[in-house]
Coordinates of C-alpha atoms in Angstrom, one line a residue:
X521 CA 27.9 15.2 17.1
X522 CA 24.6 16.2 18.7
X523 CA 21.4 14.0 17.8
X524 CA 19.9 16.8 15.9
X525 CA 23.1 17.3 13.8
X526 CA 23.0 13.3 12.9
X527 CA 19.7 13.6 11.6
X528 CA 20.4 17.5 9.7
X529 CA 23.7 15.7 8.4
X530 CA 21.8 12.6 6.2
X531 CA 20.3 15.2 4.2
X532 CA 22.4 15.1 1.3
X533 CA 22.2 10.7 1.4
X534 CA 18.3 11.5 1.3
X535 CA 18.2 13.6 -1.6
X536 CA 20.8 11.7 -3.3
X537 CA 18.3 8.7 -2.9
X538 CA 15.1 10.1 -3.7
X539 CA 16.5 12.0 -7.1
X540 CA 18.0 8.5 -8.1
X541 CA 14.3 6.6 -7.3
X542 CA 13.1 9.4 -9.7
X543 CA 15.4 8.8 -12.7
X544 CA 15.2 5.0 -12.4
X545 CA 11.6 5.4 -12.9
X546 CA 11.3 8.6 -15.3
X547 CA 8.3 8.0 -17.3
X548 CA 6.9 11.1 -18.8
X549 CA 4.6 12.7 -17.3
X550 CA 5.2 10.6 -14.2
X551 CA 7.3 7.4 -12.5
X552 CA 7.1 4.3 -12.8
X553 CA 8.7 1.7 -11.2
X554 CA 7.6 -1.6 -12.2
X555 CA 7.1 -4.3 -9.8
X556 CA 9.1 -7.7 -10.6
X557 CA 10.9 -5.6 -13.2
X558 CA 13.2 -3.3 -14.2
X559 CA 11.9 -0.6 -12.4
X560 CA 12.0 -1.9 -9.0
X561 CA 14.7 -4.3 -9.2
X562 CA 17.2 -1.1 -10.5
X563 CA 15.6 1.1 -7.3
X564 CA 16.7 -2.2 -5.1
X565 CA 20.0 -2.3 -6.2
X566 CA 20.3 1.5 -5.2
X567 CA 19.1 1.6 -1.9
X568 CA 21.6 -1.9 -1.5
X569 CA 24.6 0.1 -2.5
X570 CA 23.3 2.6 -0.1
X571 CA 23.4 -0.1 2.9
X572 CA 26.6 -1.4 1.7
X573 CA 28.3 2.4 2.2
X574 CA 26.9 1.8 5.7
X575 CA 28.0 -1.6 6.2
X576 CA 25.0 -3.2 6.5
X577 CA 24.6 -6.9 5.7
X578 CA 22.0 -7.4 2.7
X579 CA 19.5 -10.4 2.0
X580 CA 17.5 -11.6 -0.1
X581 CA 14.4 -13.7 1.0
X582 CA 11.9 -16.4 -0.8
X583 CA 9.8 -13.5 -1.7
X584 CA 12.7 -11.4 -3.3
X585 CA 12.4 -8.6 -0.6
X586 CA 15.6 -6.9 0.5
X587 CA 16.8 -6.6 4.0
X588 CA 19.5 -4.5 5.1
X589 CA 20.5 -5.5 8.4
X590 CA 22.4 -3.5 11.1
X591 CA 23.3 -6.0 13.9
X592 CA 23.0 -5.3 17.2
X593 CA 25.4 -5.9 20.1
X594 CA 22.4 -8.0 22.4
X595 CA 21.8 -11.3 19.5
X596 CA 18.9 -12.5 21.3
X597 CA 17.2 -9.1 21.2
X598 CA 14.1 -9.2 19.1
X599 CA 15.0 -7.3 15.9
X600 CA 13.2 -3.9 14.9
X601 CA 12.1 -3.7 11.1
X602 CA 12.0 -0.6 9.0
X603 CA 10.3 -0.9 5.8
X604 CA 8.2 -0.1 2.9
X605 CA 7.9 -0.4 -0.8
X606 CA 9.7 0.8 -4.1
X607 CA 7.4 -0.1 -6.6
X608 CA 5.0 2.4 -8.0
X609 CA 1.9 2.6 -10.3
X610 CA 1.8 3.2 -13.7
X611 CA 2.9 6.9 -14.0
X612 CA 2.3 7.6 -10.6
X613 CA 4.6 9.5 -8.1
X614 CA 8.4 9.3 -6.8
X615 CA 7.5 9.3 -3.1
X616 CA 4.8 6.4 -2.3
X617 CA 6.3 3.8 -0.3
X618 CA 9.9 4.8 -1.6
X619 CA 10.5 7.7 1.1
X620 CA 9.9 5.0 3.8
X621 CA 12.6 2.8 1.9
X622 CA 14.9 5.9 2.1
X623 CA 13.9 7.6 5.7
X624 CA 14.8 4.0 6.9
X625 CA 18.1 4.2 5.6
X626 CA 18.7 8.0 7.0
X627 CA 17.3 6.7 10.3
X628 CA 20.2 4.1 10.0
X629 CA 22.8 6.4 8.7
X630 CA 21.9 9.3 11.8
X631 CA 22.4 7.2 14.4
X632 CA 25.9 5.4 13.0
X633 CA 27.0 9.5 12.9
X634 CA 25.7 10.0 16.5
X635 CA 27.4 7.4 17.9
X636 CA 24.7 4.8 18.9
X637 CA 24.9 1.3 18.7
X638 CA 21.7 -0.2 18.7
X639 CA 21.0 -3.5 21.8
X640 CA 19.4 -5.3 19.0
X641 CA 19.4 -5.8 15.1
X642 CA 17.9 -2.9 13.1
X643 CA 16.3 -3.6 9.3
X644 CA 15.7 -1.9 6.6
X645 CA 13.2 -3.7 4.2
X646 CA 12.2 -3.1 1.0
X647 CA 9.2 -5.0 0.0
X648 CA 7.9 -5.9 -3.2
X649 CA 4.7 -5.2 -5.4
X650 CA 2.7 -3.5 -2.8
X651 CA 0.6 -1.9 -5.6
X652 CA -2.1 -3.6 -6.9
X653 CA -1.9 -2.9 -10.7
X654 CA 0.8 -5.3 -11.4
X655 CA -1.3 -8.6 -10.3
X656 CA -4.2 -7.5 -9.1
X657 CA -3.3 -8.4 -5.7
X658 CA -1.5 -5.8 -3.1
X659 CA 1.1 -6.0 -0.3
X660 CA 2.9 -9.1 -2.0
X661 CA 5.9 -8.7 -0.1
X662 CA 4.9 -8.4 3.6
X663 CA 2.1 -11.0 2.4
X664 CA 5.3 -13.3 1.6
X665 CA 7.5 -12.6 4.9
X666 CA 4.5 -13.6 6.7
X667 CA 2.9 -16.2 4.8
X668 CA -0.6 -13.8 3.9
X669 CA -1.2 -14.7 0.4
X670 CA -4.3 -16.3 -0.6
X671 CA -4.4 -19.3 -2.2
X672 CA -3.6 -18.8 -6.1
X673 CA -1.9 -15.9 -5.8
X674 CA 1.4 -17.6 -6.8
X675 CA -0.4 -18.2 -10.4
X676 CA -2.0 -14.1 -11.1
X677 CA -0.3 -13.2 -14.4
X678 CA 2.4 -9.5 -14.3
X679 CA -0.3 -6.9 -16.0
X680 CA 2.8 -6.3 -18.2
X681 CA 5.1 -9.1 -18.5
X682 CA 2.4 -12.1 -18.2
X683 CA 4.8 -14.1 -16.2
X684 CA 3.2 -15.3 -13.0
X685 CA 3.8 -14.1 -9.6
X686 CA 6.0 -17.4 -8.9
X687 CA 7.9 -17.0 -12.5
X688 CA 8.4 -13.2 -11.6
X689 CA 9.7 -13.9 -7.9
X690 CA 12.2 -16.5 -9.3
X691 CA 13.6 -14.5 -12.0
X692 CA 14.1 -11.7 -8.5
X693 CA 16.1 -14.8 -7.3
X694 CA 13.4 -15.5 -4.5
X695 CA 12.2 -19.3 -3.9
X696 CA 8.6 -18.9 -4.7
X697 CA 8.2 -23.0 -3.9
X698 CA 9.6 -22.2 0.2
X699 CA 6.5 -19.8 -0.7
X700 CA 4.5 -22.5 -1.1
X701 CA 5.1 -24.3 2.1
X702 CA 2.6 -21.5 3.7
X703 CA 4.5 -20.6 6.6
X704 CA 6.2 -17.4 7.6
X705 CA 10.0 -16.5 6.3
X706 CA 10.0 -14.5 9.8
X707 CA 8.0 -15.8 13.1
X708 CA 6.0 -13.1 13.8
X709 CA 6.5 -14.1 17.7
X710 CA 9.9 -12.7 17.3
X711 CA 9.8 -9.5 15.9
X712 CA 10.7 -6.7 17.9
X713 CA 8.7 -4.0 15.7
X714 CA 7.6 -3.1 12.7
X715 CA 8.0 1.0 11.6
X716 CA 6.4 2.8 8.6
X717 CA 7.2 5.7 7.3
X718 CA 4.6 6.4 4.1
X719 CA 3.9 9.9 2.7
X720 CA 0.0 10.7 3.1
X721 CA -2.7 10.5 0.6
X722 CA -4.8 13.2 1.8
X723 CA -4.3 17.0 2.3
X724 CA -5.2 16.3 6.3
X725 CA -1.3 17.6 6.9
X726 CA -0.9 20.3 4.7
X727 CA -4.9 21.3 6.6
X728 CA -2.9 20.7 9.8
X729 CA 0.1 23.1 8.6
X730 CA 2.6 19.8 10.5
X731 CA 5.1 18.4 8.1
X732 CA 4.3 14.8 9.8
X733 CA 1.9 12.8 12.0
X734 CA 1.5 9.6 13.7
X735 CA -0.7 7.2 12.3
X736 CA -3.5 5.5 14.0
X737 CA -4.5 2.9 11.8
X738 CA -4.2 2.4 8.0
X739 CA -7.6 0.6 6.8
X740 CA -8.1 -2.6 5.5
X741 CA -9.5 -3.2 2.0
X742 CA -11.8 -5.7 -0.1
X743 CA -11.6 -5.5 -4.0
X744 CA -13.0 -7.0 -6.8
X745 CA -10.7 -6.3 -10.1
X746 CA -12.9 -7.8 -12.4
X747 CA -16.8 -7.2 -11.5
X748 CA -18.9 -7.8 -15.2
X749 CA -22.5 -7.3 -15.9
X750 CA -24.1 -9.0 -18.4
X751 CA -27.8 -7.6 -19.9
X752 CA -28.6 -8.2 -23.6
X753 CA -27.3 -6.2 -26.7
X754 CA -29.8 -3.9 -28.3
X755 CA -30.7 -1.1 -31.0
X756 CA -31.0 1.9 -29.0
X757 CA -34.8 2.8 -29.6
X758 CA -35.6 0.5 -27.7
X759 CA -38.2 1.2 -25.4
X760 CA -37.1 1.3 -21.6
X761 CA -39.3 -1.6 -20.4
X762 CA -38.1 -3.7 -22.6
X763 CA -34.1 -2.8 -22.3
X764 CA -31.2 -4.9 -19.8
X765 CA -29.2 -2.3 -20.1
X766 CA -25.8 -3.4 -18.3
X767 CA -24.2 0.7 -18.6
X768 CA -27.4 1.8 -16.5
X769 CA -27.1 -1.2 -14.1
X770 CA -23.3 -0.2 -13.5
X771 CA -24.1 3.1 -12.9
X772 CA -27.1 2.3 -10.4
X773 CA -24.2 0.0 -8.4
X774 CA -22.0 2.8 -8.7
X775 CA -24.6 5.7 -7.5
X776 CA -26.2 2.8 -4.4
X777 CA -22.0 2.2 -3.2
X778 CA -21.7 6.4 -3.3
X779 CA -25.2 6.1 -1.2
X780 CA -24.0 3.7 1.3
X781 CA -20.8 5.3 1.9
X782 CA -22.5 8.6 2.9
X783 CA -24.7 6.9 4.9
X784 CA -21.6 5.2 6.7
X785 CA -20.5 8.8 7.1
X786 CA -22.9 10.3 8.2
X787 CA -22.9 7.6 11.2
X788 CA -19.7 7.6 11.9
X789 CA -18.1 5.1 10.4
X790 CA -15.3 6.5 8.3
X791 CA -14.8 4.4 5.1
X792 CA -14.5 4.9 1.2
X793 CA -15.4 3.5 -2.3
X794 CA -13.2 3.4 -5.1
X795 CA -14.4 2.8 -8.8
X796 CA -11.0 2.2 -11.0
X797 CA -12.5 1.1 -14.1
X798 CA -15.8 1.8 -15.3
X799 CA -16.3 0.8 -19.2
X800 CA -18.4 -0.6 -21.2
X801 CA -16.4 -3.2 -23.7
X802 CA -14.1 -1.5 -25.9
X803 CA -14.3 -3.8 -28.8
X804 CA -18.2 -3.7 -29.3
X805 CA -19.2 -0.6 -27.2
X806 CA -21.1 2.0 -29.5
X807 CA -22.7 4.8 -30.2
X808 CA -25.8 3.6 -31.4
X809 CA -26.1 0.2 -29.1
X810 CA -27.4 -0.8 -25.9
X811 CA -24.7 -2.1 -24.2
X812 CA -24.9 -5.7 -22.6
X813 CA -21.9 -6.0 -21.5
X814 CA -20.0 -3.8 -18.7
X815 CA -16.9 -4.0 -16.3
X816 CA -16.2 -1.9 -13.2
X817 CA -13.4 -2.4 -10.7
X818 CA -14.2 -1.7 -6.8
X819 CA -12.3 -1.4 -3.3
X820 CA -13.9 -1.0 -0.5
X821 CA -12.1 0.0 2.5
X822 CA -12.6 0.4 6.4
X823 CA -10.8 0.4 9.4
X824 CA -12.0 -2.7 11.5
X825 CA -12.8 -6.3 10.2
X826 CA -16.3 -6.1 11.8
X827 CA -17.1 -3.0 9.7
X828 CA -15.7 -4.6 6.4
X829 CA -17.3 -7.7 6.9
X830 CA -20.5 -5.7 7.1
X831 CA -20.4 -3.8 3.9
X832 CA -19.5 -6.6 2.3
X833 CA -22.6 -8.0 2.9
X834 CA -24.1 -4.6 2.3
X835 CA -22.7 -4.4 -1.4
X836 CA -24.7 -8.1 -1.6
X837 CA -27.7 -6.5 -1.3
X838 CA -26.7 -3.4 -3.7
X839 CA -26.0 -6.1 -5.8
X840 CA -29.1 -8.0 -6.2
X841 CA -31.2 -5.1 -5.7
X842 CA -29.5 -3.6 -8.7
X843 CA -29.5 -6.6 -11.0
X844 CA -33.6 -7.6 -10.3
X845 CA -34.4 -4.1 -10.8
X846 CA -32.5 -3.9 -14.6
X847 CA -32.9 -7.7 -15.7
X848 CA -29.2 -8.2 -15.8
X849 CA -26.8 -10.6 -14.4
X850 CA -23.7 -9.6 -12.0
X851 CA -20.8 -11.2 -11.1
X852 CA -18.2 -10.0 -8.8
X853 CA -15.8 -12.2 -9.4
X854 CA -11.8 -12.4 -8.3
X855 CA -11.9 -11.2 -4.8
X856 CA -9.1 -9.8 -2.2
X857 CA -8.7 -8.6 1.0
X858 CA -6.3 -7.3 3.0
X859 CA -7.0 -6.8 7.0
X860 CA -7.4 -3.6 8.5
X861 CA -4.0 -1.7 10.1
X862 CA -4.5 -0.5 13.7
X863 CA -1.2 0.8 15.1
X864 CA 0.6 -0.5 18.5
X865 CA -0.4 2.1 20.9
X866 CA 2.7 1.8 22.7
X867 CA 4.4 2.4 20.0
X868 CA 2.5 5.4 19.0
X869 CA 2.7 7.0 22.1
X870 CA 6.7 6.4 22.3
X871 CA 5.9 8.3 19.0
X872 CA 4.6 11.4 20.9
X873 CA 7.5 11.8 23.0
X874 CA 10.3 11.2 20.6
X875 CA 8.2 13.8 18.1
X876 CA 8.5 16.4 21.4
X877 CA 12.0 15.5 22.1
X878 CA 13.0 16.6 18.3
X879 CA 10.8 19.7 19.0
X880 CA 8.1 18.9 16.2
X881 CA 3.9 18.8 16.5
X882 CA 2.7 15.3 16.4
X883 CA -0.9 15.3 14.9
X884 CA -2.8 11.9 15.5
X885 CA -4.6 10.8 11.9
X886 CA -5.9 7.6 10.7
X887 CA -4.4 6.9 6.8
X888 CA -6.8 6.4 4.0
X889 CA -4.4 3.7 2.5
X890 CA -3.3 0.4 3.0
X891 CA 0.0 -0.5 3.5
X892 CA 2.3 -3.1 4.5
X893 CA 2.4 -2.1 7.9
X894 CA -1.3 -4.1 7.8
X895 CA 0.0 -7.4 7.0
X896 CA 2.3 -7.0 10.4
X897 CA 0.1 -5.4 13.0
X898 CA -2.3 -8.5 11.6
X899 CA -0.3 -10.8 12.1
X900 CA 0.6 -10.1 15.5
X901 CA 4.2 -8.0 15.1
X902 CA 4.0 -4.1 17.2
X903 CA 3.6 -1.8 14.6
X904 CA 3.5 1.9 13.8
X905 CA 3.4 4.2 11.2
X906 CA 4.8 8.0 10.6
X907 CA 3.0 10.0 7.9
X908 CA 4.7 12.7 6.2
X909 CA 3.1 15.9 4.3
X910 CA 2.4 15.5 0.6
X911 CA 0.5 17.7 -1.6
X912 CA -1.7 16.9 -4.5
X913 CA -2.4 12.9 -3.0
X914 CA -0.3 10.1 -4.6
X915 CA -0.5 7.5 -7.5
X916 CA -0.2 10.3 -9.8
X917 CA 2.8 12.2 -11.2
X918 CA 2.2 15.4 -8.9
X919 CA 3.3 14.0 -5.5
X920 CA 4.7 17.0 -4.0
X921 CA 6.4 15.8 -0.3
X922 CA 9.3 17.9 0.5
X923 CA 12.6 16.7 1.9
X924 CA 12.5 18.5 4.8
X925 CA 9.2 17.2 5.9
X926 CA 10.4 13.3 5.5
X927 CA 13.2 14.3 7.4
X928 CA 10.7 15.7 10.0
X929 CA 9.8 12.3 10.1
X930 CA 13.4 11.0 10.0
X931 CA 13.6 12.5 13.3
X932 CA 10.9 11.1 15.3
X933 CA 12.1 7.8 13.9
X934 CA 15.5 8.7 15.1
X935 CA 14.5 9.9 18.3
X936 CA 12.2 6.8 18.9
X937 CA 15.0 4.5 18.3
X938 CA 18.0 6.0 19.9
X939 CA 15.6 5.7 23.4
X940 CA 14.5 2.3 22.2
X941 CA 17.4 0.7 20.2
X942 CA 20.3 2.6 21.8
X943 CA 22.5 0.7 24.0
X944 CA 25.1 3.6 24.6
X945 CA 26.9 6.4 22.8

């Protein structure tokens, strides 16, 4: 069987996957597939019967990821790691982070029918909670295999459950006290690689007319779930001079962010500002109150630590400007941060030429999200990511990737491996 037929013949084992993903996580009008729960736990335990149909050897680590492992006939080969997510947000999309989970396993499955035997160990991961909502904090998995999570995280409270994050990882049968110890479940130092796949979150490929692309970078991100403003309560005649209205203070922090990220632009400097929740209390707001209370959520996100470091100080400013000029007080509050993602160029050019072996265009695009893949190319491991074609964005139910375009993607991986991985046929 011909390379090409391999990766034509997992077809069926992809769609078989990715309709299963969708009915563990049916929630009307979307998915959702909850982290630490149900929802990924039952996802888990498909794609492990999936790797024990193609005898690979599954594991569970402190952090209650999943690794199915395909050894290798070289032992002392640094292994390569597939991987990605199969959690999702609340009524969000089938694809995010669980195509990568599956086009892994494809990868796997195409080169067992081809005939290659890979020099060293090939893994498929699937990582847990690398969405935000369920504790606030992102990329919880790859932050445990590589010892990234910042201090307290083991104590942030499930958004649904209120168990904490150690309480939650135990009752996934993961050790969240060898978490504790702060040091890596994998050295770094001796990982091979670590491959992507992730659909995109912008139209940039259905604009490009290719069905996938190789990654650049993936940005890095600081957030603050919880930023409250406090003015004073009052009866809404109240003439402006005399008002700390907290609504018009959020709304000045949100239109200066909106200024400052045209600004960086308009130089150059590609970033973004995200605004999740924007409310003023729900238990006192009214109609015929001045509001002295409000609450807004905000990422910022760039794509080098120098750039992020330098908003950050930035939204300082905004932030003091804004609360001098409206008498109120503002807190930030919780923060996190998760380091910016640039990909191995090595890897992305090995990219290139497996994409033009499997006869497919290969546009070159920098991801508006963060992903695992960060936590790894920060911490040292080669990485590099493949983004595949996805209409209507993601966290929300109308994801719209088509099979064939992951397994567009399935084939550069495929490609890429069999030259790197393969040790005969």
């Amino acid at each position: 069987m011909t390379l090409a037929e391999a990766i034509a013949a997992q077809t069926p084992l992809v769609q078989r996957l990715l309709d299963g993903l969708a009915a563990i996580g049916a929630d009307p009008p979307g998915i959702t597939r909850d982290a630490y729960g149900r929802g990924e736990n039952e996802a888990q335990a498909l794609v492990a019967a999936a790797g024990d149909a193609l005898g690979l050897e599954r594991a569970i680590d402190a952090g209650a990821n999943l690794s199915l492992r395909w050894a290798g006939t070289d032992p002392s080969a640094p292994p390569i790691l597939i991987g990605s997510h199969l959690d999702s947000v609340v009524q969000g999309g089938n694809f995010d982070g669980a195509a990568g989970v599956v086009a892994g396993l494809a990868a796997v499955a195409a080169l067992q029918a081809a005939g290659i035997r890979p020099r060293m160990d090939i893994e498929v991961l699937a990582l847990r909670c690398e969405e935000a909502v369920w504790f606030g904090l992102g990329l919880i998995g790859s932050r445990c295999l590589l010892a990234r999570l910042p201090p307290g995280a083991l104590d942030l409270r499930h958004a649904r459950t209120g168990l904490t994050l150690a309480e939650s990882i135990a009752a996934c049968g993961g050790d969240p006290q060898r978490l504790r110890a702060g040091t890596p479940l994998r050295d770094p130092a001796r990982l091979g690689a670590y491959l992507e796949v992730h659909i995109e979150q912008a139209p940039q490929l259905v604009e490009a007319g290719a069905p996938a692309a190789l990654c650049l970078a993936n940005p890095g991100n600081l957030r603050h779930p919880y930023i409250r403003i406090t003015g004073e309560d009052a009866h809404t005649g109240l003439p402006h001079r005399f008002r700390r209205d907290a609504a018009l203070a959020g709304a000045d922090l949100a239109l200066g962010l909106e200024r400052l990220w045209l600004e960086e632009e308009a130089a150059g400097r590609p970033m973004a500002v995200t605004i999740g929740r924007f409310h003023t209390p729900v238990d006192r707001h009214s109609l015929t109150m001045v509001s002295g209370r409000f609450e807004l959520s905000l990422d910022l996100r760039a794509y080098a630590a120098d750039h992020l470091a330098a908003l950050e100080e930035r939204l300082a400013r905004i932030v003091a400007e804004v609360a001098a000029r409206r008498g109120v007080r503002i807190e930030l509050g919780e923060r996190s941060a998760a380091a910016p993602g640039p990909m191995d160029p090595g890897i992305t050019e090995c990219f290139a030429a497996a994409a033009a072996r499997a006869g497919l265009p290969a546009p070159r695009l920098n991801s508006p999200g963060s992903h695992d893949a960060n936590n790894f190319a920060a911490s040292g491991v080669p990485t590099g990511m493949l983004l595949v074609r996805n209409r209507n964005g993601s966290h929300n139910p109308e994801e719209a990737m088509e099979t064939g375009d992951l397994m567009a993607a399935v084939a550069i991986l495929v490609h890429w491996l069999a030259e790197r991985a393969g040790a005969g046929m």
